[in-house]
Amino acid sequence: MTTDSAPVSNFLRTIIDNDLKSGRYQGRQWAPPPSPAAVRRAGAIDPARIRTRFPPEPNGYLHIGHAKSICLNFGLARDYQGICHLRFDDTNPEKEEDEYVHAIIDMVHWLGFDWVQDGTEHCYFASDYFDTLYQFAEALVQAGHAYVDEQSADEMRATRGTLTEAGTNSPWRDRPATESLTLLREMRAGKHPDGSMALRARIDMASPNINLRDPVLYRIRHASHHRTGNDWCIYPMYAWAHPVEDALEGITHSICTLEFEDQRPFYDWILEHLAELDQLAAPLPRQYEFARLNLSYVVTSKRKLRQLVTEGHVNGWDDPRLPTLAGLRRRGYTPGAIRLFCERLGVSKADSRIDYSVLEQALRDDLDPVAARTVAVLDPVKLVLTNFPADHAEPCSAPLNPHDPDGARRKFPLTRELWIERDDFREEPPKKYFRLFPGNLVRLKYGYVVRCTGCVKNDQGEVTEVHAEYLPDTRSGTPGADAIKVKGAITWVSAAHAIAAEVRLYDRLFRDAHPDRGDQDFLQAINPDSCHVTQAWLEPGTQAEPGTTWQFERLGYFVADREESTTSHPVINRAVTLRDTWA
């Protein structure tokens, strides 16, 4: 994939520039992971100038927040002639599934990135390193840097201390290394029940950083893993596994979001102690943090997204109202729009909240130059041209895209009976209303000027037909087109030739800009009007192949639903309106 535009400098690029200038990573060796010290030192010189990684946990579908990390990590590797690894941090067997692995791979590819370099596929799993992680844990125990604690989780929590009070040493903290090693091996062999023991790092229970108060490295979980099955009954904690995984893969720049900033001292402690024990080879990875994406009118917590799905508030992980990448794709968002959005956000250390309209504008800007135009009538009422021949079909045409006026054209007929938007007629118009009302002149776009003569209503007083007369010498593109000046133009489709379609008008899922702030119930902020389904009419010739995107003139950008649209039954999703109408 090529970059969308010239890279914009940020603090991470400055760090990488300085590292490359100083030669920090020059001459380092590379070997396929897992690569502890002996393996790494026997490897060839790393062909990648830098190595980054995107490390999702396969416990849900990727969302728009992940897109920022994907674009950043893969983008930096691309721009610096490096390699970005896709790594699945699958250390929690109770929440992870192969379904999520495949969905994540699909979305990263869809965004335009891959992890293949010179024929080598750099896709890895934390579970690939379980044996190595365990060997490193034994090395820490033997060196006196870790111990087996028999306190319960509640007891550990109670003795951990607070932000202002130091923690209290575990009664098992000073047990001999040989005893801890025996117990660790018993844990590994499945001889102890869940929660009865844990392996902890021996650091400093009085540290002002709570993350250094003897954090847990391993916990007992008799649970089947989606890749290793029942081979293991102890699983590494993320904070322990993450830095080791980075080192085993030869990552140079480990880029995380700001919530991991307080974990960085523990990240460094692990790597430095394993290097001292000759388990890891220098140079060691370094962690850097950037502000995560906080987007208004959405929730990105996987737990809350899962709740929306499992409780039926939405129709699956790819529901077009969700901020999941699968949902955004089905909604009609393009990879280019999401990359443009992430590029416009930039990279900083300061947390901020981005309004949803910024994402919507990125989609408009990406689609406008390329999207084919067509006409759709979403709320139809019939317009009858009373003086137009009943058996005549006047051929009309328009550019497929106005940015290429000399390019392909679409063709459609004008007939006596047309469908127009109900909102394009008012029997008693408000001020500055320039569309159809009795006596007013309006242009049928790409067709003739017409004069409204009245309407027909049913017994309930609803307008069922609008009547007008066309002016024969005013057809668009002819010398008489400018003879009569009109202030309004409306879109239309021939009633005899139009294609019936189901159109889903999606809007934001939440009414509140911050639906999950504080202790409020985010479900109470759900927008009851987030999806309105209408039976619409499309311009003849519109091919609703799944995934096809158009601009419906005057209405917005729409896409044929990837899952449900067929030629015989088009199902169309609104991606975004032509302008921001939420306010």
mmCIF file with all atom_site columns, C-alpha atoms in Angstrom, residues 6-16 52 65-80 253-258 288-294 338-352 354:
data_model
loop_
_atom_site.group_PDB
_atom_site.id
_atom_site.type_symbol
_atom_site.label_atom_id
_atom_site.label_alt_id
_atom_site.label_comp_id
_atom_site.label_asym_id
_atom_site.label_entity_id
_atom_site.label_seq_id
_atom_site.pdbx_PDB_ins_code
_atom_site.Cartn_x
_atom_site.Cartn_y
_atom_site.Cartn_z
_atom_site.occupancy
_atom_site.B_iso_or_equiv
_atom_site.pdbx_formal_charge
_atom_site.auth_seq_id
_atom_site.auth_comp_id
_atom_site.auth_asym_id
_atom_site.auth_atom_id
_atom_site.pdbx_PDB_model_num
ATOM 1  C CA . ALA A 1 6   ? 3.383   13.004 2.817  1.00 0.00 ? 6   ALA A CA 1
ATOM 2  C CA . PRO A 1 7   ? 4.009   11.966 6.455  1.00 0.00 ? 7   PRO A CA 1
ATOM 3  C CA . VAL A 1 8   ? 3.401   14.633 9.082  1.00 0.00 ? 8   VAL A CA 1
ATOM 4  C CA . SER A 1 9   ? 6.054   14.916 11.784 1.00 0.00 ? 9   SER A CA 1
ATOM 5  C CA . ASN A 1 10  ? 5.137   13.973 15.344 1.00 0.00 ? 10  ASN A CA 1
ATOM 6  C CA . PHE A 1 11  ? 6.950   13.076 18.557 1.00 0.00 ? 11  PHE A CA 1
ATOM 7  C CA . LEU A 1 12  ? 7.163   9.384  17.607 1.00 0.00 ? 12  LEU A CA 1
ATOM 8  C CA . ARG A 1 13  ? 8.790   10.183 14.291 1.00 0.00 ? 13  ARG A CA 1
ATOM 9  C CA . THR A 1 14  ? 11.255  12.427 16.122 1.00 0.00 ? 14  THR A CA 1
ATOM 10 C CA . ILE A 1 15  ? 12.142  9.540  18.450 1.00 0.00 ? 15  ILE A CA 1
ATOM 11 C CA . ILE A 1 16  ? 12.649  7.163  15.539 1.00 0.00 ? 16  ILE A CA 1
ATOM 12 C CA . THR A 1 52  ? 6.702   -2.163 15.289 1.00 0.00 ? 52  THR A CA 1
ATOM 13 C CA . GLY A 1 65  ? -9.981  3.227  17.959 1.00 0.00 ? 65  GLY A CA 1
ATOM 14 C CA . HIS A 1 66  ? -7.919  0.275  16.773 1.00 0.00 ? 66  HIS A CA 1
ATOM 15 C CA . ALA A 1 67  ? -7.737  1.855  13.319 1.00 0.00 ? 67  ALA A CA 1
ATOM 16 C CA . LYS A 1 68  ? -5.594  4.662  14.717 1.00 0.00 ? 68  LYS A CA 1
ATOM 17 C CA . SER A 1 69  ? -3.118  2.161  16.159 1.00 0.00 ? 69  SER A CA 1
ATOM 18 C CA . ILE A 1 70  ? -3.132  0.097  12.956 1.00 0.00 ? 70  ILE A CA 1
ATOM 19 C CA . CYS A 1 71  ? -2.446  3.112  10.752 1.00 0.00 ? 71  CYS A CA 1
ATOM 20 C CA . LEU A 1 72  ? 0.226   4.383  13.132 1.00 0.00 ? 72  LEU A CA 1
ATOM 21 C CA . ASN A 1 73  ? 2.181   1.155  13.599 1.00 0.00 ? 73  ASN A CA 1
ATOM 22 C CA . PHE A 1 74  ? 1.966   -0.104 10.034 1.00 0.00 ? 74  PHE A CA 1
ATOM 23 C CA . GLY A 1 75  ? 2.455   3.412  8.689  1.00 0.00 ? 75  GLY A CA 1
ATOM 24 C CA . LEU A 1 76  ? 5.648   4.023  10.672 1.00 0.00 ? 76  LEU A CA 1
ATOM 25 C CA . ALA A 1 77  ? 7.092   0.681  9.589  1.00 0.00 ? 77  ALA A CA 1
ATOM 26 C CA . ARG A 1 78  ? 6.263   1.460  5.965  1.00 0.00 ? 78  ARG A CA 1
ATOM 27 C CA . ASP A 1 79  ? 7.745   4.958  6.044  1.00 0.00 ? 79  ASP A CA 1
ATOM 28 C CA . TYR A 1 80  ? 10.992  3.869  7.742  1.00 0.00 ? 80  TYR A CA 1
ATOM 29 C CA . HIS A 1 253 ? 9.501   0.671  19.147 1.00 0.00 ? 253 HIS A CA 1
ATOM 30 C CA . SER A 1 254 ? 6.595   -0.652 21.206 1.00 0.00 ? 254 SER A CA 1
ATOM 31 C CA . ILE A 1 255 ? 3.859   1.932  20.744 1.00 0.00 ? 255 ILE A CA 1
ATOM 32 C CA . CYS A 1 256 ? 0.962   1.838  23.209 1.00 0.00 ? 256 CYS A CA 1
ATOM 33 C CA . THR A 1 257 ? -1.868  4.101  24.284 1.00 0.00 ? 257 THR A CA 1
ATOM 34 C CA . LEU A 1 258 ? -1.554  6.342  27.324 1.00 0.00 ? 258 LEU A CA 1
ATOM 35 C CA . TYR A 1 288 ? 6.256   4.830  23.963 1.00 0.00 ? 288 TYR A CA 1
ATOM 36 C CA . GLU A 1 289 ? 2.708   6.040  24.582 1.00 0.00 ? 289 GLU A CA 1
ATOM 37 C CA . PHE A 1 290 ? 0.318   8.180  22.563 1.00 0.00 ? 290 PHE A CA 1
ATOM 38 C CA . ALA A 1 291 ? -3.209  9.432  23.164 1.00 0.00 ? 291 ALA A CA 1
ATOM 39 C CA . ARG A 1 292 ? -5.926  6.958  22.269 1.00 0.00 ? 292 ARG A CA 1
ATOM 40 C CA . LEU A 1 293 ? -8.870  7.869  20.075 1.00 0.00 ? 293 LEU A CA 1
ATOM 41 C CA . ASN A 1 294 ? -11.910 9.095  22.016 1.00 0.00 ? 294 ASN A CA 1
ATOM 42 C CA . ILE A 1 338 ? -10.581 5.807  7.746  1.00 0.00 ? 338 ILE A CA 1
ATOM 43 C CA . ARG A 1 339 ? -6.915  6.282  6.906  1.00 0.00 ? 339 ARG A CA 1
ATOM 44 C CA . LEU A 1 340 ? -7.632  9.945  6.085  1.00 0.00 ? 340 LEU A CA 1
ATOM 45 C CA . PHE A 1 341 ? -9.467  10.337 9.394  1.00 0.00 ? 341 PHE A CA 1
ATOM 46 C CA . CYS A 1 342 ? -6.538  8.864  11.342 1.00 0.00 ? 342 CYS A CA 1
ATOM 47 C CA . GLU A 1 343 ? -4.082  11.052 9.435  1.00 0.00 ? 343 GLU A CA 1
ATOM 48 C CA . ARG A 1 344 ? -6.068  14.182 10.286 1.00 0.00 ? 344 ARG A CA 1
ATOM 49 C CA . LEU A 1 345 ? -6.105  13.277 13.980 1.00 0.00 ? 345 LEU A CA 1
ATOM 50 C CA . GLY A 1 346 ? -2.339  13.247 14.145 1.00 0.00 ? 346 GLY A CA 1
ATOM 51 C CA . VAL A 1 347 ? -0.366  11.781 17.050 1.00 0.00 ? 347 VAL A CA 1
ATOM 52 C CA . SER A 1 348 ? 0.057   13.423 20.428 1.00 0.00 ? 348 SER A CA 1
ATOM 53 C CA . LYS A 1 349 ? 0.434   12.733 24.146 1.00 0.00 ? 349 LYS A CA 1
ATOM 54 C CA . ALA A 1 350 ? -2.637  14.791 25.077 1.00 0.00 ? 350 ALA A CA 1
ATOM 55 C CA . ASP A 1 351 ? -6.013  13.080 25.486 1.00 0.00 ? 351 ASP A CA 1
ATOM 56 C CA . SER A 1 352 ? -8.889  14.707 23.628 1.00 0.00 ? 352 SER A CA 1
ATOM 57 C CA . ILE A 1 354 ? -12.976 13.957 18.590 1.00 0.00 ? 354 ILE A CA 1
#
